[in-house]
Short mmCIF file of N, CA and C in Angstrom, two decimals:
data_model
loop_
_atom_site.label_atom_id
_atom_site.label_comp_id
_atom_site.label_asym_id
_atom_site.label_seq_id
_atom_site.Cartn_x
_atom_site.Cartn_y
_atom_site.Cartn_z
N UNK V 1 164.25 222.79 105.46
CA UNK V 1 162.88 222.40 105.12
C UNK V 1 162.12 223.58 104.49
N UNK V 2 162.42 224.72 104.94
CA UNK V 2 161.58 226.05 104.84
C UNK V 2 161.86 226.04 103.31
N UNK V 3 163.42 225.77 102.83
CA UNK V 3 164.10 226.36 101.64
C UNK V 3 163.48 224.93 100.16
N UNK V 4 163.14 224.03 101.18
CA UNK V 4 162.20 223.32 100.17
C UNK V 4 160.77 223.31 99.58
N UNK V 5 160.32 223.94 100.67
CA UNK V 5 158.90 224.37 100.48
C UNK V 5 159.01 225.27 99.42
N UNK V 6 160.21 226.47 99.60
CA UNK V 6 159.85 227.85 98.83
C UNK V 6 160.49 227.19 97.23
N UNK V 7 161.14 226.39 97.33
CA UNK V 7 161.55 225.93 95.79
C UNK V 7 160.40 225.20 95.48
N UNK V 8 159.15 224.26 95.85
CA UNK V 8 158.41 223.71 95.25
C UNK V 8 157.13 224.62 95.14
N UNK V 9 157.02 225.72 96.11
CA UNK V 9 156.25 226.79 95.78
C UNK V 9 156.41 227.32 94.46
N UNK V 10 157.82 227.83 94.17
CA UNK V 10 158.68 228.86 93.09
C UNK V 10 157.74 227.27 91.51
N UNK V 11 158.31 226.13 91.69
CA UNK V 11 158.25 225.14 90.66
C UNK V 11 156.69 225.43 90.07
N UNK V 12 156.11 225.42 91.64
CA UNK V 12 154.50 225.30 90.69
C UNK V 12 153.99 226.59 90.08
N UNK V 13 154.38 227.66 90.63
CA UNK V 13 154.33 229.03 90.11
C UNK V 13 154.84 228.67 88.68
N UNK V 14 156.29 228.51 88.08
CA UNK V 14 156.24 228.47 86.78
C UNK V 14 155.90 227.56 86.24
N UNK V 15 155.24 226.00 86.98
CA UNK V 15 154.44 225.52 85.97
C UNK V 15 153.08 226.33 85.41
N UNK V 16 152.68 226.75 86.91
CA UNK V 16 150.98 227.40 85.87
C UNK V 16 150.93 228.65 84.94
N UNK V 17 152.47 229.33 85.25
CA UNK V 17 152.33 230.85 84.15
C UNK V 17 152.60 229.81 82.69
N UNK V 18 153.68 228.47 82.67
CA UNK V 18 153.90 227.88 81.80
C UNK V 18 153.07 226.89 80.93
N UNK V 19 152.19 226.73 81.31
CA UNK V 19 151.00 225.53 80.69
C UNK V 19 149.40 226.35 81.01
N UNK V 20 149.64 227.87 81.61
CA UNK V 20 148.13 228.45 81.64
C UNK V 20 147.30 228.10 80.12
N UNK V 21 147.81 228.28 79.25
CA UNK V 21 147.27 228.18 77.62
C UNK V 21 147.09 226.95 77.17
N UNK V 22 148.04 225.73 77.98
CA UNK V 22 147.83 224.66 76.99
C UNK V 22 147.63 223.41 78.16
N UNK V 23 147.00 222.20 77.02
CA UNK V 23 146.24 221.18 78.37
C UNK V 23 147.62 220.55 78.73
N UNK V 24 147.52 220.17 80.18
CA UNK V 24 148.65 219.42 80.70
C UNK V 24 148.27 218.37 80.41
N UNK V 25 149.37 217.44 79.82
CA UNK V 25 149.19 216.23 79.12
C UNK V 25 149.13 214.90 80.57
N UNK V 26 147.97 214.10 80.56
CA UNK V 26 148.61 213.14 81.93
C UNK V 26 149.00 211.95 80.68
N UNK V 27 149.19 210.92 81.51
CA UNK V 27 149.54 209.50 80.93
C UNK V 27 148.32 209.23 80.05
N UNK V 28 146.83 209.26 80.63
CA UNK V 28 145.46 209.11 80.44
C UNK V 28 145.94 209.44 78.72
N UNK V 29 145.89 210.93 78.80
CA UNK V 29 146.22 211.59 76.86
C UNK V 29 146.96 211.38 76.48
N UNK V 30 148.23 211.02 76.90
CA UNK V 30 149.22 210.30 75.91
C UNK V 30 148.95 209.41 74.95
N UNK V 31 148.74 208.49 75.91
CA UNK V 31 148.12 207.01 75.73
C UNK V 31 146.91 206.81 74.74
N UNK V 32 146.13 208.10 74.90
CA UNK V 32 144.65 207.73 73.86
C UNK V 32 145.03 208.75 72.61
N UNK V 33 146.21 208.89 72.55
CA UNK V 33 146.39 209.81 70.83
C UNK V 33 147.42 208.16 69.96
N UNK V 34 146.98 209.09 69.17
CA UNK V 34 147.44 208.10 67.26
C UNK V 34 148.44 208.09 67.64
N UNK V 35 149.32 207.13 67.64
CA UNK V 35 150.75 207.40 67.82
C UNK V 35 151.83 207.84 66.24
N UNK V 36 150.80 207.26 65.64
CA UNK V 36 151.04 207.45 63.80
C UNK V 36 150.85 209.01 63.39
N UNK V 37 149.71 209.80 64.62
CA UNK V 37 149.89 211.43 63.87
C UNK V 37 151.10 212.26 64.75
N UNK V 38 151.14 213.30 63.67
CA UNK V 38 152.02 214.38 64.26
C UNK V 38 151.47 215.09 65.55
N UNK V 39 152.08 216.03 66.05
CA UNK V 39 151.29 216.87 67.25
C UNK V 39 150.33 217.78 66.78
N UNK V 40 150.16 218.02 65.13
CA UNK V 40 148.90 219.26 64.85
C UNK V 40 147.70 217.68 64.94
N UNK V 41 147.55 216.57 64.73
CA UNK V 41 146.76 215.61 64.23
C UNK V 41 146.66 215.06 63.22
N UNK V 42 147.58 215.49 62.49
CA UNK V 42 147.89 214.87 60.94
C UNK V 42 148.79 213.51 60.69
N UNK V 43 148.34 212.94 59.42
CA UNK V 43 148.87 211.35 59.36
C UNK V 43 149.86 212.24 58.11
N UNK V 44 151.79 211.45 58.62
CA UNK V 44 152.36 211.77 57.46
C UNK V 44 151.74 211.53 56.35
N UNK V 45 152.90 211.82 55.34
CA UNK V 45 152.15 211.84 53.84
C UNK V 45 153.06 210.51 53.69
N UNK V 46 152.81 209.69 52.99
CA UNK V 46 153.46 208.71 51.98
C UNK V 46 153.94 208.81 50.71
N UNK V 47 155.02 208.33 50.91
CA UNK V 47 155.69 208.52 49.40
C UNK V 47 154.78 207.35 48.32
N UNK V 48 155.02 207.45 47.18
CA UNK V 48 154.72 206.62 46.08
C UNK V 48 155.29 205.08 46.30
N UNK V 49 156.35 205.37 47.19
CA UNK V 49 157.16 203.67 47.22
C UNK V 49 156.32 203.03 48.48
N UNK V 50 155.77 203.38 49.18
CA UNK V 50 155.45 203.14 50.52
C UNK V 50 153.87 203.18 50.10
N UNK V 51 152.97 203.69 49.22
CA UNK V 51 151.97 203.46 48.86
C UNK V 51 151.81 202.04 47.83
N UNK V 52 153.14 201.90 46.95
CA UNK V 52 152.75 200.68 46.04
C UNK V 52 153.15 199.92 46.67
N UNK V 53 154.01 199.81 47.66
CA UNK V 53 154.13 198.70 48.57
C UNK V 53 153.17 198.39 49.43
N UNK V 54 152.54 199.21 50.43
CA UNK V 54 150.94 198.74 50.60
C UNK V 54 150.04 197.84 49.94
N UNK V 55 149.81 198.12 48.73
CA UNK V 55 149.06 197.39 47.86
C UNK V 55 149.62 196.46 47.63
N UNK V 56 151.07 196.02 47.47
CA UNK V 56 151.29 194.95 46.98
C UNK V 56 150.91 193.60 48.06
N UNK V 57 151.46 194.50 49.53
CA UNK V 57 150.77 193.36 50.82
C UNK V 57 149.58 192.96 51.02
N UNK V 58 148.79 194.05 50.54
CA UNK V 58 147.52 193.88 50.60
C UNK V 58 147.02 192.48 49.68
N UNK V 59 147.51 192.22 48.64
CA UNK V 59 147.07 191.35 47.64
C UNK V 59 147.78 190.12 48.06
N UNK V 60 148.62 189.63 49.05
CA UNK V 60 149.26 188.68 49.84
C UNK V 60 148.41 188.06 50.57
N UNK V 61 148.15 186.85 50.43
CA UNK V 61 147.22 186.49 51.56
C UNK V 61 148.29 186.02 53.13
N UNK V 62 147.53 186.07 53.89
CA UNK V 62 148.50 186.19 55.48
C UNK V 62 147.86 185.08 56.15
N UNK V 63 148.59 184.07 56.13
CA UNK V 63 148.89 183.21 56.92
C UNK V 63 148.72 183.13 58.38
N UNK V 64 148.09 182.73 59.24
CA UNK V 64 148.01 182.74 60.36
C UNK V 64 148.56 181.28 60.98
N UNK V 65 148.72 180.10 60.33
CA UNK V 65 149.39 179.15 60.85
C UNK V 65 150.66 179.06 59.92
N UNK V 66 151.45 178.40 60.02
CA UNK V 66 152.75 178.24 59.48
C UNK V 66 152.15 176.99 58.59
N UNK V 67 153.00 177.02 57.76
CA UNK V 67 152.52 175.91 56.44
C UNK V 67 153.35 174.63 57.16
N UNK V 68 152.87 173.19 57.12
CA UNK V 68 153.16 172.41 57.47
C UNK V 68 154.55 171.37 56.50
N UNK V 69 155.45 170.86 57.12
CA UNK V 69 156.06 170.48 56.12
C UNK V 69 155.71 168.98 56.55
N UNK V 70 155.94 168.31 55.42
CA UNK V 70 155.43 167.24 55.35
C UNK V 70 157.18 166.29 55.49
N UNK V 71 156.80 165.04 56.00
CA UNK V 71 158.10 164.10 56.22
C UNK V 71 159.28 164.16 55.61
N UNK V 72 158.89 163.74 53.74
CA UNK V 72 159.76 164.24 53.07
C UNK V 72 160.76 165.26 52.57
N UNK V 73 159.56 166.50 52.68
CA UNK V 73 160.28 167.68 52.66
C UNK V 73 161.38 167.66 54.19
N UNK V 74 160.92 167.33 54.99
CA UNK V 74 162.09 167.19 56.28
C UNK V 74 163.35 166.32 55.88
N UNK V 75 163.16 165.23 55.55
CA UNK V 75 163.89 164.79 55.08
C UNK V 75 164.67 165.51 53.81
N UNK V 76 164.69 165.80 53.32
CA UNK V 76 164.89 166.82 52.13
C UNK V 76 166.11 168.07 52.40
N UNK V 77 165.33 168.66 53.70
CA UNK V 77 166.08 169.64 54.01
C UNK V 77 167.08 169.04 54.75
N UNK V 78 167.10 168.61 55.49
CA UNK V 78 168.44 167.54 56.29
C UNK V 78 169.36 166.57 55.57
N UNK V 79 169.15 166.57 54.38
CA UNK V 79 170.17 165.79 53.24
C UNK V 79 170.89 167.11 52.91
N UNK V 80 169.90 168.32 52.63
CA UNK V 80 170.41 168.96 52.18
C UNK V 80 171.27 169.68 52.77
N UNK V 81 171.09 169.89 53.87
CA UNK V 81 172.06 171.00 54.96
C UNK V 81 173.28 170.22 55.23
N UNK V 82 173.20 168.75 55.50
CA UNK V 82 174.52 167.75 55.08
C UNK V 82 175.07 167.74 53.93
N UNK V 83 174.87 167.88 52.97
CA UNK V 83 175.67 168.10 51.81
C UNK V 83 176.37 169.40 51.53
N UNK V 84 175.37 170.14 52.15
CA UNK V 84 175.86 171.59 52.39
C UNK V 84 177.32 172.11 52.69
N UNK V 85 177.29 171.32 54.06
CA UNK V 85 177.84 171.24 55.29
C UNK V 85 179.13 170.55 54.62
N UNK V 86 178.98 169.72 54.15
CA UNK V 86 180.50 168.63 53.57
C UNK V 86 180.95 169.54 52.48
N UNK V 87 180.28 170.11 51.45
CA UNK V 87 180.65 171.00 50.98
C UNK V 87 181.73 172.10 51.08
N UNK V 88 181.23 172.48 51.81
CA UNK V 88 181.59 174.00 52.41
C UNK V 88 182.89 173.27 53.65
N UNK V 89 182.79 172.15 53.98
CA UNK V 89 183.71 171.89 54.93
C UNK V 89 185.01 171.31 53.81
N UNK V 90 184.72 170.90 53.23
CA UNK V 90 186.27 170.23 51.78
C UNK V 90 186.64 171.78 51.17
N UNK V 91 185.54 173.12 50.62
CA UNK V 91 186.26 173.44 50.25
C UNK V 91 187.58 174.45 51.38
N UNK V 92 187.10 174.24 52.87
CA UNK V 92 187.51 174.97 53.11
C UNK V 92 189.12 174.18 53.29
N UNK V 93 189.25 172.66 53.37
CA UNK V 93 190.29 171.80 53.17
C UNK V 93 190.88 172.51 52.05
N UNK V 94 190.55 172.48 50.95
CA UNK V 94 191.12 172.33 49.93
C UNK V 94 191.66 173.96 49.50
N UNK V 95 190.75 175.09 50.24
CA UNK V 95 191.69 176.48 50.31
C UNK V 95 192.70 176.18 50.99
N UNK V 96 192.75 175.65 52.16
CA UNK V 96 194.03 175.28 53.02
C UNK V 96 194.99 174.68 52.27
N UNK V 97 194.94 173.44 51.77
CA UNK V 97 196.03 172.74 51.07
C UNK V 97 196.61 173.65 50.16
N UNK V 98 195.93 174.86 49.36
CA UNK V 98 196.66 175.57 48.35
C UNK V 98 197.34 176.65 48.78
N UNK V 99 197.33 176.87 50.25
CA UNK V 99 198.12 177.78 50.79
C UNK V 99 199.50 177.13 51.00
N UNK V 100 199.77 175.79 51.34
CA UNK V 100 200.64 174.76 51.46
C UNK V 100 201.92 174.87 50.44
N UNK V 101 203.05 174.50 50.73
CA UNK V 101 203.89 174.46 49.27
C UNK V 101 203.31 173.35 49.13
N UNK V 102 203.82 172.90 47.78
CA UNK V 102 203.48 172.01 47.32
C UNK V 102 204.68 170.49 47.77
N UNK V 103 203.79 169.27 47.66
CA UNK V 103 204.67 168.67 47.74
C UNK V 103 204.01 167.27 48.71
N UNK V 104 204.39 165.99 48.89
CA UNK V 104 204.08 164.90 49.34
C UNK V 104 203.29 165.34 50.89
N UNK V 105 203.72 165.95 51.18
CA UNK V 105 203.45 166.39 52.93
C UNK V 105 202.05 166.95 52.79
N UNK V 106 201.91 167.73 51.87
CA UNK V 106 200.44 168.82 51.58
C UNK V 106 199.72 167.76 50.97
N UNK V 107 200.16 166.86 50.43
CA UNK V 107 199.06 166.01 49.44
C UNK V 107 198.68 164.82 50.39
N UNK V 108 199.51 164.17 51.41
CA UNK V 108 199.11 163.03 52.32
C UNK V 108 197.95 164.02 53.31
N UNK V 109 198.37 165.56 53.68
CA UNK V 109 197.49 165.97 54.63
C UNK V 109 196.08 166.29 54.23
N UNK V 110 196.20 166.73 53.25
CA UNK V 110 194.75 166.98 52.33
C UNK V 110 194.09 165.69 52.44
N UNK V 111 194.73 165.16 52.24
CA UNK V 111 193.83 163.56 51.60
C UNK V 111 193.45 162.91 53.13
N UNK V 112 194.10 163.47 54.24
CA UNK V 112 193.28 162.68 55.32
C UNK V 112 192.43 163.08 55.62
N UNK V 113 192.67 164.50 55.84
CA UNK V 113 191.50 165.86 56.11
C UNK V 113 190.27 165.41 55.12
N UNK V 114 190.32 165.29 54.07
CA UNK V 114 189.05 165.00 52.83
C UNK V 114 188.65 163.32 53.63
N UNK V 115 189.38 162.47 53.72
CA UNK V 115 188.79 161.30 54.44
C UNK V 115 188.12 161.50 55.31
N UNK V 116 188.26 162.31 56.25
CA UNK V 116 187.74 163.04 57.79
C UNK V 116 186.79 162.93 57.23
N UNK V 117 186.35 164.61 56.21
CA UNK V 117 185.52 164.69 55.87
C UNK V 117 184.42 163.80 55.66
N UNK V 118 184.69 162.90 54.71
CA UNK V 118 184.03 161.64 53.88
C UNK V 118 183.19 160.54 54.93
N UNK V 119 183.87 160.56 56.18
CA UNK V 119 183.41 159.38 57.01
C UNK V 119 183.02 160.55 58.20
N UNK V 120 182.79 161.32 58.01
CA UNK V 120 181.87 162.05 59.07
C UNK V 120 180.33 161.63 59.45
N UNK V 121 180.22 161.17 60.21
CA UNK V 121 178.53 161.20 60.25
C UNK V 121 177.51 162.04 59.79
N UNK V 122 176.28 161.79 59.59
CA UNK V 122 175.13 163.09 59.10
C UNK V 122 175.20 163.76 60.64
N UNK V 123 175.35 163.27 61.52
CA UNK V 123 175.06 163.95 62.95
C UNK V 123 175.99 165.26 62.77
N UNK V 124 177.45 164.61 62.99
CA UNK V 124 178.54 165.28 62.98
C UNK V 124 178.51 166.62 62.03
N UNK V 125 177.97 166.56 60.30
CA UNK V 125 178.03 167.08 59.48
C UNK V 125 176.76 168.44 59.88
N UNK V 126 175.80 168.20 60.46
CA UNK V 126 174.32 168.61 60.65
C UNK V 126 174.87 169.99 61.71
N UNK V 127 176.30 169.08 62.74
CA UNK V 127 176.65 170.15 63.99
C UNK V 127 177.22 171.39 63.45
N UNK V 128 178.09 171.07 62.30
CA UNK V 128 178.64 171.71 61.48
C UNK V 128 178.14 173.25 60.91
#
């Protein structure tokens, strides 16, 4: 116990020869400085790209609600992500079949796989 005392004695001794000159920072001053300046109080400098980009946001008007889409446009996008979707699902059939030799076996399998495709539901296609 004795040998703890004299180490937290020894600690505060070189805190105060160590911070005699400068303010001990609490949470309080952390907390109420710029977090944007350096430690002298200065705001970096900005480059030219980071200044014309400023301005360009600035001239953006900002939205605070989200723009509403209207029925159609819903509809719209959900045709579209299904077509998408069938798309991107045949060609990936149809890279497959050309890895295939060629021949009756590759051409009956393609062609069921593309049927699959074809009679898929919008549900099915949407999971996709």
């Amino acid at each position: 116990l004795q040998l703890v005392d004299d180490r937290l004695r020894r600690i505060e001794q070189l805190r105060k020869a160590q911070f005699l000159d400068r303010q001990v920072l609490s949470n309080q001053v952390i907390f109420s400085q710029d977090p944007l300046k350096d430690d002298h109080g200065h705001f970096p400098s900005k480059s030219k790209e980071a200044k014309s980009f400023e301005i360009i946001l600035s001239t953006i008007p900002f939205r605070h609600q989200p723009a509403l889409w209207s029925a159609e446009e819903r509809i719209n996008l959900r045709n579209g992500v299904i077509h998408q979707n069938r798309v991107l699902l045949t060609r990936a059939v149809l890279k497959e079949a050309a890895e295939l030799p060629s021949g009756p076996e590759r051409t009956a399998l393609t062609k069921a796989k593309l049927d699959t495709i074809r009679n898929m539901s919008p549900e099915q296609l949407l999971l996709n």
